[in-house]
């Protein structure tokens, strides 16, 4: 079932999917309940430990933890050892192997008055979706999900857009000024002279062929290198249908915008969603259908959520054959990772009596996985925003576009002092509020 709403300034109506109905609700206290969506085996309840996939949410629906969304295995939680929050332990003890449930935990049984700085407010109610896959050594035979995936069919029509439950359940802030600036910029590209005026002080970026790349010596400037994807399997294979077919069932995190300025903002100011890759791609497609021009009037109805920074190549080693990391300029990342691992081994041998180093093949695999964690995958609809920030802690970053286009606005290191750093963050590699596409950028940030 669904409900609809519309904004007076938007020509679009929004169809909101209703939440799924639980099979039963176990009320442990007035403000503490367990909502069961899939019944477990009914065998003995957990006594010693549980392994479970979980999604942690604030009352607003914002996700602050997700095992599958981070590409991790189920979390092991020991019972009776004060190693997890009291509400989680009490809730888990009400379930059996294979159960899928939501635990609605009051703040006094969660992170209490302390909270988690900038992630969970003090005294906040917590909502944990849990799927028990191992109870005291007994493992579930097949995987379940709390909510079936939303069908793509009917997601978008010319005058309406559907917000599936995974999306509708998270409270959204108002559209950001960064997105609205992009919309105005995008609309202005057809106006004669507007683009030239907006970029009148821009400096052309050096363009090189792949053969010329080794001669690039200006390490403080960006460079565009043509032909990098020659020979990549992804260049021919990758499109959204390919991702639906091969990765569609995987759970992922989608962001309101990137990055979160952790020293200045709270997680709930730039919320996070959790969904399957297929669900995300279906929503992307619906947005492109109903709002291809990023019209400011539709900004609230068509938020551009960003699936960014996905460490897919670490999680799925078979994906590595689809890309080739640059070899034409020296990259010492692998050497640094190997040296760090050697230091860790020496440290462990010095502190732990009888410590046995892992086999060489396992050690090399670990180094290789850590190296590939540095290669990330990004998916987004038109208009997804990454705010101005230092990339990769000041290290070199390689970015390549397999499909679509991306607008980069870069400032040289010499401009750092003029980019309005946060108070107390001067000289640190954080971010800035500066909006490069704001029409008043020259006066607001002189």
Short mmCIF file of C-alpha atoms in Angstrom, two decimals:
data_model
loop_
_atom_site.label_atom_id
_atom_site.label_comp_id
_atom_site.label_asym_id
_atom_site.label_seq_id
_atom_site.Cartn_x
_atom_site.Cartn_y
_atom_site.Cartn_z
CA UNK A 1 0.00 0.00 0.00
CA UNK A 2 1.06 3.59 -0.45
CA UNK A 3 0.07 7.17 0.21
CA UNK A 4 0.66 10.24 -1.91
CA UNK A 5 1.79 13.78 -1.26
CA UNK A 6 2.79 16.76 -3.33
CA UNK A 7 4.48 20.11 -2.92
CA UNK A 8 2.74 23.28 -3.99
CA UNK A 9 5.83 24.31 -5.98
CA UNK A 10 6.38 20.90 -7.62
CA UNK A 11 4.49 19.43 -10.53
CA UNK A 12 5.25 15.94 -9.19
CA UNK A 13 3.24 13.93 -6.70
CA UNK A 14 5.11 11.51 -4.43
CA UNK A 15 3.76 8.02 -3.80
CA UNK A 16 5.01 6.78 -0.43
CA UNK A 17 5.19 3.05 0.19
CA UNK A 18 3.79 1.96 3.53
CA UNK A 19 5.96 0.05 6.02
CA UNK A 20 5.69 -3.75 6.09
CA UNK A 21 3.45 -5.22 8.76
CA UNK A 22 5.08 -7.43 11.40
CA UNK A 23 3.75 -10.92 12.07
CA UNK A 24 3.73 -10.20 15.77
CA UNK A 25 4.94 -7.64 18.32
CA UNK A 26 6.53 -8.64 21.63
CA UNK A 27 6.25 -5.78 24.12
CA UNK A 28 8.99 -6.07 26.74
CA UNK A 29 8.36 -2.69 28.34
CA UNK A 30 6.11 0.26 27.61
CA UNK A 31 8.69 1.78 25.25
CA UNK A 32 10.62 -1.38 24.31
CA UNK A 33 9.30 -3.84 21.75
CA UNK A 34 10.39 -6.51 19.30
CA UNK A 35 8.60 -6.56 15.94
CA UNK A 36 8.96 -9.96 14.27
CA UNK A 37 8.73 -10.05 10.46
CA UNK A 38 9.93 -13.61 9.84
CA UNK A 39 9.52 -16.30 12.45
CA UNK A 40 12.55 -18.36 13.38
CA UNK A 41 12.76 -22.10 13.74
CA UNK A 42 11.13 -21.97 17.14
CA UNK A 43 13.97 -24.00 18.61
CA UNK A 44 15.79 -22.98 21.76
CA UNK A 45 16.39 -19.26 22.26
CA UNK A 46 20.02 -18.07 22.34
CA UNK A 47 22.02 -18.67 25.50
CA UNK A 48 25.68 -17.97 24.67
CA UNK A 49 26.09 -16.09 21.40
CA UNK A 50 24.35 -14.93 18.27
CA UNK A 51 25.65 -14.08 14.80
CA UNK A 52 23.36 -11.69 12.99
CA UNK A 53 23.23 -9.28 10.14
CA UNK A 54 22.02 -5.99 11.48
CA UNK A 55 21.06 -2.49 10.44
CA UNK A 56 21.14 0.21 13.13
CA UNK A 57 18.90 3.24 12.74
CA UNK A 58 18.01 6.42 14.56
CA UNK A 59 14.30 7.20 15.11
CA UNK A 60 14.50 9.32 11.93
CA UNK A 61 15.39 6.17 9.98
CA UNK A 62 18.97 7.36 9.35
CA UNK A 63 21.35 4.37 9.19
CA UNK A 64 24.39 4.44 11.48
CA UNK A 65 25.41 0.77 11.19
CA UNK A 66 24.93 -1.97 8.60
CA UNK A 67 26.90 -5.19 8.33
CA UNK A 68 25.79 -6.15 4.82
CA UNK A 69 25.79 -2.52 3.69
CA UNK A 70 29.49 -2.32 4.59
CA UNK A 71 30.24 -5.61 2.87
CA UNK A 72 30.85 -7.36 6.19
CA UNK A 73 29.77 -10.74 7.46
CA UNK A 74 27.28 -11.18 10.29
CA UNK A 75 28.23 -9.65 13.64
CA UNK A 76 28.99 -12.02 16.51
CA UNK A 77 27.42 -10.90 19.79
CA UNK A 78 28.28 -12.67 23.06
CA UNK A 79 25.43 -12.91 25.57
CA UNK A 80 25.74 -12.56 29.33
CA UNK A 81 29.12 -10.78 29.21
CA UNK A 82 28.06 -7.12 29.15
CA UNK A 83 29.67 -6.84 25.73
CA UNK A 84 26.61 -5.43 23.93
CA UNK A 85 24.01 -2.85 24.94
CA UNK A 86 21.36 -4.22 27.33
CA UNK A 87 18.47 -3.66 24.93
CA UNK A 88 20.16 -5.67 22.19
CA UNK A 89 20.78 -8.61 24.51
CA UNK A 90 17.20 -8.62 25.84
CA UNK A 91 15.78 -8.41 22.33
CA UNK A 92 17.96 -11.18 20.92
CA UNK A 93 16.93 -13.51 23.74
CA UNK A 94 13.32 -13.27 22.49
CA UNK A 95 14.21 -14.65 19.04
CA UNK A 96 15.29 -17.97 17.53
CA UNK A 97 17.47 -19.08 14.63
CA UNK A 98 16.31 -17.55 11.33
CA UNK A 99 14.26 -14.79 12.94
CA UNK A 100 14.10 -11.41 11.22
CA UNK A 101 12.94 -8.64 13.51
CA UNK A 102 13.20 -5.00 14.51
CA UNK A 103 14.25 -4.15 18.06
CA UNK A 104 12.93 -0.76 19.20
CA UNK A 105 15.21 0.01 22.14
CA UNK A 106 14.75 2.98 24.49
CA UNK A 107 17.76 5.20 25.15
CA UNK A 108 18.25 3.97 28.74
CA UNK A 109 18.89 0.45 27.36
CA UNK A 110 20.99 1.70 24.46
CA UNK A 111 23.79 4.26 24.50
CA UNK A 112 22.09 6.11 27.38
CA UNK A 113 23.01 9.72 28.15
CA UNK A 114 26.39 9.32 26.46
CA UNK A 115 25.31 8.48 22.92
CA UNK A 116 27.96 8.20 20.20
CA UNK A 117 29.40 11.63 19.38
CA UNK A 118 28.03 12.96 16.08
CA UNK A 119 26.50 9.56 15.27
CA UNK A 120 23.87 8.77 17.93
CA UNK A 121 22.37 11.58 20.08
CA UNK A 122 22.29 11.13 23.88
CA UNK A 123 19.25 9.20 25.18
CA UNK A 124 18.18 8.32 21.63
CA UNK A 125 15.83 5.46 20.89
CA UNK A 126 17.53 2.88 18.64
CA UNK A 127 16.02 0.70 15.94
CA UNK A 128 17.96 -2.42 15.03
CA UNK A 129 16.92 -4.72 12.20
CA UNK A 130 18.41 -8.13 12.99
CA UNK A 131 18.57 -11.37 11.04
CA UNK A 132 19.81 -14.30 13.14
CA UNK A 133 22.00 -16.62 11.05
CA UNK A 134 23.80 -18.49 13.87
CA UNK A 135 22.53 -19.23 17.37
CA UNK A 136 24.88 -21.04 19.74
CA UNK A 137 26.56 -22.83 16.82
CA UNK A 138 23.38 -23.73 14.92
CA UNK A 139 23.38 -22.00 11.51
CA UNK A 140 20.49 -20.98 9.31
CA UNK A 141 20.18 -22.80 5.99
CA UNK A 142 19.09 -19.89 3.81
CA UNK A 143 19.11 -16.12 3.85
CA UNK A 144 16.04 -13.97 4.52
CA UNK A 145 15.25 -10.27 4.30
CA UNK A 146 13.01 -8.04 6.42
CA UNK A 147 11.39 -6.42 3.40
CA UNK A 148 11.07 -7.80 -0.09
CA UNK A 149 12.72 -5.66 -2.73
CA UNK A 150 10.61 -2.98 -4.40
CA UNK A 151 9.64 -3.70 -7.94
CA UNK A 152 10.93 -1.31 -10.58
CA UNK A 153 7.67 -1.45 -12.50
CA UNK A 154 5.49 1.58 -11.81
CA UNK A 155 8.19 3.47 -9.94
CA UNK A 156 7.92 6.54 -12.16
CA UNK A 157 5.30 8.18 -14.35
CA UNK A 158 5.31 11.56 -16.04
CA UNK A 159 3.71 13.33 -13.07
CA UNK A 160 4.61 11.18 -10.07
CA UNK A 161 7.47 9.33 -8.44
CA UNK A 162 7.36 6.45 -6.00
CA UNK A 163 9.43 6.49 -2.83
CA UNK A 164 9.83 2.83 -1.84
CA UNK A 165 9.86 2.01 1.85
CA UNK A 166 13.66 1.79 2.11
CA UNK A 167 13.75 5.42 1.06
CA UNK A 168 10.52 6.76 2.56
CA UNK A 169 11.43 5.56 6.06
CA UNK A 170 14.33 8.04 6.37
CA UNK A 171 13.51 11.66 7.16
CA UNK A 172 15.16 13.92 4.61
CA UNK A 173 16.53 17.41 5.19
CA UNK A 174 15.55 20.22 2.86
CA UNK A 175 17.34 20.18 -0.51
CA UNK A 176 20.88 21.44 -0.10
CA UNK A 177 22.05 24.71 -1.55
CA UNK A 178 24.78 22.77 -3.34
CA UNK A 179 22.20 20.77 -5.29
CA UNK A 180 20.11 23.85 -6.04
CA UNK A 181 23.23 25.63 -7.30
CA UNK A 182 23.98 22.68 -9.55
CA UNK A 183 20.43 22.77 -10.91
CA UNK A 184 20.77 26.47 -11.78
CA UNK A 185 24.19 25.81 -13.31
CA UNK A 186 22.83 22.91 -15.38
CA UNK A 187 19.88 24.99 -16.59
CA UNK A 188 22.19 27.85 -17.57
CA UNK A 189 24.46 25.83 -19.83
CA UNK A 190 22.23 26.57 -22.78
CA UNK A 191 22.27 30.33 -22.12
CA UNK A 192 24.84 32.02 -24.32
CA UNK A 193 27.85 33.22 -22.35
CA UNK A 194 26.63 32.00 -18.96
CA UNK A 195 29.09 29.10 -18.78
CA UNK A 196 31.97 31.32 -19.82
CA UNK A 197 31.08 33.91 -17.18
CA UNK A 198 30.86 31.30 -14.41
CA UNK A 199 34.30 29.95 -15.24
CA UNK A 200 36.05 33.14 -16.32
CA UNK A 201 38.93 32.57 -13.90
CA UNK A 202 39.31 28.85 -14.52
CA UNK A 203 42.63 27.49 -15.74
CA UNK A 204 42.61 24.74 -18.39
CA UNK A 205 43.66 21.32 -17.10
CA UNK A 206 46.62 19.63 -18.78
CA UNK A 207 45.57 16.84 -21.14
CA UNK A 208 47.94 14.00 -22.01
CA UNK A 209 47.79 10.74 -23.87
CA UNK A 210 48.54 7.52 -22.03
CA UNK A 211 51.94 7.43 -23.76
CA UNK A 212 52.73 10.97 -22.57
CA UNK A 213 51.58 10.36 -18.98
CA UNK A 214 54.96 9.26 -17.55
CA UNK A 215 56.35 12.70 -18.42
CA UNK A 216 53.81 14.51 -16.22
CA UNK A 217 55.81 16.16 -13.44
CA UNK A 218 53.52 18.77 -11.85
CA UNK A 219 52.38 16.84 -8.78
CA UNK A 220 50.38 19.78 -7.42
CA UNK A 221 48.08 20.06 -10.42
CA UNK A 222 45.35 17.87 -11.90
CA UNK A 223 45.88 16.12 -15.21
CA UNK A 224 43.51 14.44 -17.68
CA UNK A 225 44.93 11.31 -19.33
CA UNK A 226 43.16 9.90 -22.38
CA UNK A 227 42.98 6.22 -23.25
CA UNK A 228 43.26 4.90 -19.69
CA UNK A 229 40.33 2.51 -20.14
CA UNK A 230 41.68 0.88 -23.30
CA UNK A 231 41.56 -2.86 -22.66
CA UNK A 232 39.21 -2.63 -19.66
CA UNK A 233 36.43 -5.24 -19.56
CA UNK A 234 34.24 -2.71 -17.76
CA UNK A 235 34.34 -0.33 -20.72
CA UNK A 236 32.31 -2.81 -22.77
CA UNK A 237 30.38 -4.68 -20.08
CA UNK A 238 29.31 -2.18 -17.45
CA UNK A 239 25.93 -0.54 -17.58
CA UNK A 240 23.09 -0.39 -15.07
CA UNK A 241 21.52 -3.63 -16.37
CA UNK A 242 24.87 -5.39 -15.79
CA UNK A 243 24.93 -4.18 -12.18
CA UNK A 244 21.32 -5.26 -11.67
CA UNK A 245 22.09 -8.74 -12.97
CA UNK A 246 25.42 -9.36 -11.22
CA UNK A 247 25.30 -7.23 -8.05
CA UNK A 248 21.62 -6.39 -7.68
CA UNK A 249 20.96 -8.37 -4.48
CA UNK A 250 23.89 -6.90 -2.53
CA UNK A 251 23.04 -4.41 0.23
CA UNK A 252 24.62 -0.98 0.04
CA UNK A 253 24.58 2.45 1.71
CA UNK A 254 23.37 5.54 -0.16
CA UNK A 255 24.25 9.02 1.13
CA UNK A 256 22.40 12.33 1.18
CA UNK A 257 25.61 14.01 0.03
CA UNK A 258 29.32 13.54 0.47
CA UNK A 259 31.40 13.87 2.43
CA UNK A 260 30.13 14.26 5.98
CA UNK A 261 32.35 16.83 7.67
CA UNK A 262 32.74 14.78 10.81
CA UNK A 263 34.30 17.53 12.90
CA UNK A 264 31.47 19.97 12.25
CA UNK A 265 28.34 18.00 11.37
CA UNK A 266 26.27 15.16 12.76
CA UNK A 267 25.41 12.03 10.83
CA UNK A 268 21.70 12.83 10.97
CA UNK A 269 22.35 16.19 9.23
CA UNK A 270 23.39 14.24 6.11
CA UNK A 271 21.48 10.96 6.52
CA UNK A 272 22.32 7.53 5.15
CA UNK A 273 19.97 4.97 3.56
CA UNK A 274 20.32 1.18 3.22
CA UNK A 275 18.98 -0.77 0.26
CA UNK A 276 19.89 -3.34 -2.36
CA UNK A 277 21.87 -2.27 -5.42
CA UNK A 278 18.85 -3.20 -7.55
CA UNK A 279 16.54 -1.01 -5.49
CA UNK A 280 18.96 1.89 -5.74
CA UNK A 281 19.30 1.54 -9.52
CA UNK A 282 15.52 1.37 -9.90
CA UNK A 283 15.17 4.62 -7.98
CA UNK A 284 17.96 6.21 -10.08
CA UNK A 285 16.08 5.29 -13.25
CA UNK A 286 12.81 6.72 -11.96
CA UNK A 287 14.47 10.04 -11.05
CA UNK A 288 16.00 10.35 -14.52
CA UNK A 289 12.59 9.74 -16.09
CA UNK A 290 10.56 12.30 -14.14
CA UNK A 291 13.21 14.99 -13.55
CA UNK A 292 15.92 14.83 -16.22
CA UNK A 293 16.78 18.54 -15.91
CA UNK A 294 17.27 18.66 -12.09
CA UNK A 295 14.47 21.23 -11.79
CA UNK A 296 14.64 23.06 -8.44
CA UNK A 297 10.84 22.71 -8.12
CA UNK A 298 11.27 18.93 -7.95
CA UNK A 299 14.28 18.92 -5.63
CA UNK A 300 12.34 17.74 -2.58
CA UNK A 301 10.49 15.00 -4.49
CA UNK A 302 13.59 13.74 -6.32
CA UNK A 303 16.56 13.67 -3.92
CA UNK A 304 19.80 12.57 -5.56
CA UNK A 305 21.11 9.92 -3.19
CA UNK A 306 24.73 8.91 -3.81
CA UNK A 307 26.12 5.37 -3.65
CA UNK A 308 29.72 6.46 -3.23
CA UNK A 309 32.98 5.00 -1.95
CA UNK A 310 31.92 1.35 -2.35
CA UNK A 311 34.94 -0.91 -1.70
CA UNK A 312 33.51 -3.44 -4.16
CA UNK A 313 36.89 -4.65 -5.43
CA UNK A 314 37.97 -5.70 -1.96
CA UNK A 315 34.65 -7.38 -1.20
CA UNK A 316 34.35 -9.11 -4.60
CA UNK A 317 37.80 -10.13 -5.91
CA UNK A 318 36.32 -11.35 -9.21
CA UNK A 319 35.54 -7.71 -10.07
CA UNK A 320 39.24 -6.84 -10.27
CA UNK A 321 39.55 -8.24 -13.78
CA UNK A 322 37.20 -5.50 -15.03
CA UNK A 323 39.62 -2.63 -14.33
CA UNK A 324 43.37 -1.99 -14.58
CA UNK A 325 44.89 0.35 -12.04
CA UNK A 326 47.27 2.89 -13.65
CA UNK A 327 50.73 1.49 -14.30
CA UNK A 328 52.18 4.41 -16.23
CA UNK A 329 52.95 6.46 -13.08
CA UNK A 330 54.63 5.05 -10.00
CA UNK A 331 52.26 3.88 -7.24
CA UNK A 332 53.87 2.88 -3.96
CA UNK A 333 50.59 2.04 -2.19
CA UNK A 334 51.24 -1.72 -2.33
CA UNK A 335 54.78 -1.30 -1.03
CA UNK A 336 53.58 0.81 1.90
CA UNK A 337 50.90 -1.72 2.79
CA UNK A 338 53.45 -4.56 2.69
CA UNK A 339 55.90 -2.61 4.89
CA UNK A 340 53.12 -1.86 7.37
CA UNK A 341 52.23 -5.55 7.51
CA UNK A 342 55.87 -6.46 8.19
CA UNK A 343 55.99 -3.97 11.06
CA UNK A 344 52.76 -5.40 12.47
CA UNK A 345 54.20 -8.92 12.34
CA UNK A 346 57.35 -7.78 14.18
CA UNK A 347 55.23 -6.05 16.79
CA UNK A 348 53.06 -9.15 17.35
CA UNK A 349 56.08 -11.44 17.61
CA UNK A 350 57.64 -9.16 20.22
CA UNK A 351 54.49 -8.93 22.36
CA UNK A 352 52.89 -12.37 21.97
CA UNK A 353 54.64 -15.47 23.18
CA UNK A 354 54.48 -18.28 20.64
CA UNK A 355 52.91 -16.05 17.98
CA UNK A 356 52.74 -17.76 14.58
CA UNK A 357 52.76 -15.55 11.49
CA UNK A 358 50.11 -16.41 8.87
CA UNK A 359 51.16 -18.53 5.88
CA UNK A 360 52.81 -16.53 3.08
CA UNK A 361 49.90 -17.08 0.68
CA UNK A 362 47.42 -15.78 3.27
CA UNK A 363 49.69 -12.83 4.03
CA UNK A 364 49.96 -11.87 0.35
CA UNK A 365 46.20 -12.20 -0.07
CA UNK A 366 45.65 -9.84 2.86
CA UNK A 367 48.04 -7.26 1.36
CA UNK A 368 46.33 -7.57 -2.01
CA UNK A 369 42.86 -7.11 -0.47
CA UNK A 370 44.03 -4.04 1.44
CA UNK A 371 45.50 -2.57 -1.74
CA UNK A 372 42.24 -3.09 -3.64
CA UNK A 373 40.29 -1.44 -0.82
CA UNK A 374 41.78 1.82 -2.11
CA UNK A 375 39.91 1.36 -5.42
CA UNK A 376 36.29 2.45 -4.99
CA UNK A 377 33.14 2.30 -7.08
CA UNK A 378 30.66 5.18 -7.41
CA UNK A 379 27.09 5.04 -8.76
CA UNK A 380 24.68 7.96 -8.90
CA UNK A 381 21.90 9.69 -10.77
CA UNK A 382 22.51 13.06 -12.37
CA UNK A 383 22.93 15.76 -9.72
CA UNK A 384 24.51 13.73 -6.90
CA UNK A 385 26.86 16.03 -4.97
CA UNK A 386 30.25 15.67 -3.34
CA UNK A 387 31.10 18.90 -1.56
CA UNK A 388 34.44 20.65 -1.80
CA UNK A 389 37.01 18.74 0.26
CA UNK A 390 40.56 17.43 0.39
CA UNK A 391 40.61 14.08 -1.37
CA UNK A 392 42.35 10.97 0.00
CA UNK A 393 44.05 12.82 2.87
CA UNK A 394 46.18 14.76 0.42
CA UNK A 395 47.38 11.71 -1.51
CA UNK A 396 47.02 11.41 -5.28
CA UNK A 397 43.60 10.27 -6.44
CA UNK A 398 42.80 8.62 -9.77
CA UNK A 399 39.22 8.98 -11.00
CA UNK A 400 37.81 7.58 -14.23
CA UNK A 401 34.30 7.69 -15.68
CA UNK A 402 33.06 4.43 -17.21
CA UNK A 403 29.57 5.78 -18.01
CA UNK A 404 28.11 9.28 -17.91
CA UNK A 405 29.84 12.59 -17.13
CA UNK A 406 31.14 14.20 -13.96
CA UNK A 407 31.92 17.83 -13.23
CA UNK A 408 35.08 18.42 -11.20
CA UNK A 409 35.97 21.80 -9.73
CA UNK A 410 39.53 21.88 -8.39
CA UNK A 411 41.47 24.53 -6.51
CA UNK A 412 45.27 24.64 -6.27
CA UNK A 413 46.95 24.17 -2.86
CA UNK A 414 47.86 27.86 -2.89
CA UNK A 415 44.16 28.73 -2.53
CA UNK A 416 43.70 26.72 0.68
CA UNK A 417 43.74 29.74 2.99
CA UNK A 418 40.99 31.39 0.92
CA UNK A 419 38.53 28.50 0.94
CA UNK A 420 36.81 29.33 4.23
CA UNK A 421 38.06 26.44 6.40
CA UNK A 422 36.15 25.61 9.55
CA UNK A 423 37.10 27.54 12.68
CA UNK A 424 39.90 25.60 14.34
CA UNK A 425 40.59 23.52 11.24
CA UNK A 426 42.91 25.94 9.52
CA UNK A 427 45.73 24.02 7.84
CA UNK A 428 44.03 20.64 8.33
CA UNK A 429 42.76 18.48 5.49
CA UNK A 430 39.06 18.74 6.20
CA UNK A 431 36.43 20.43 4.04
CA UNK A 432 34.76 23.75 3.42
CA UNK A 433 31.29 25.25 3.13
CA UNK A 434 32.30 27.02 -0.09
CA UNK A 435 29.89 26.38 -2.96
CA UNK A 436 31.84 26.75 -6.23
CA UNK A 437 28.66 26.87 -8.35
CA UNK A 438 26.97 29.59 -6.29
CA UNK A 439 26.39 32.59 -8.57
CA UNK A 440 27.59 34.83 -5.74
CA UNK A 441 30.72 32.80 -4.96
CA UNK A 442 33.08 35.70 -5.78
CA UNK A 443 31.38 38.02 -3.31
CA UNK A 444 30.48 35.49 -0.61
CA UNK A 445 33.99 33.98 -0.58
CA UNK A 446 36.25 36.77 -1.92
#
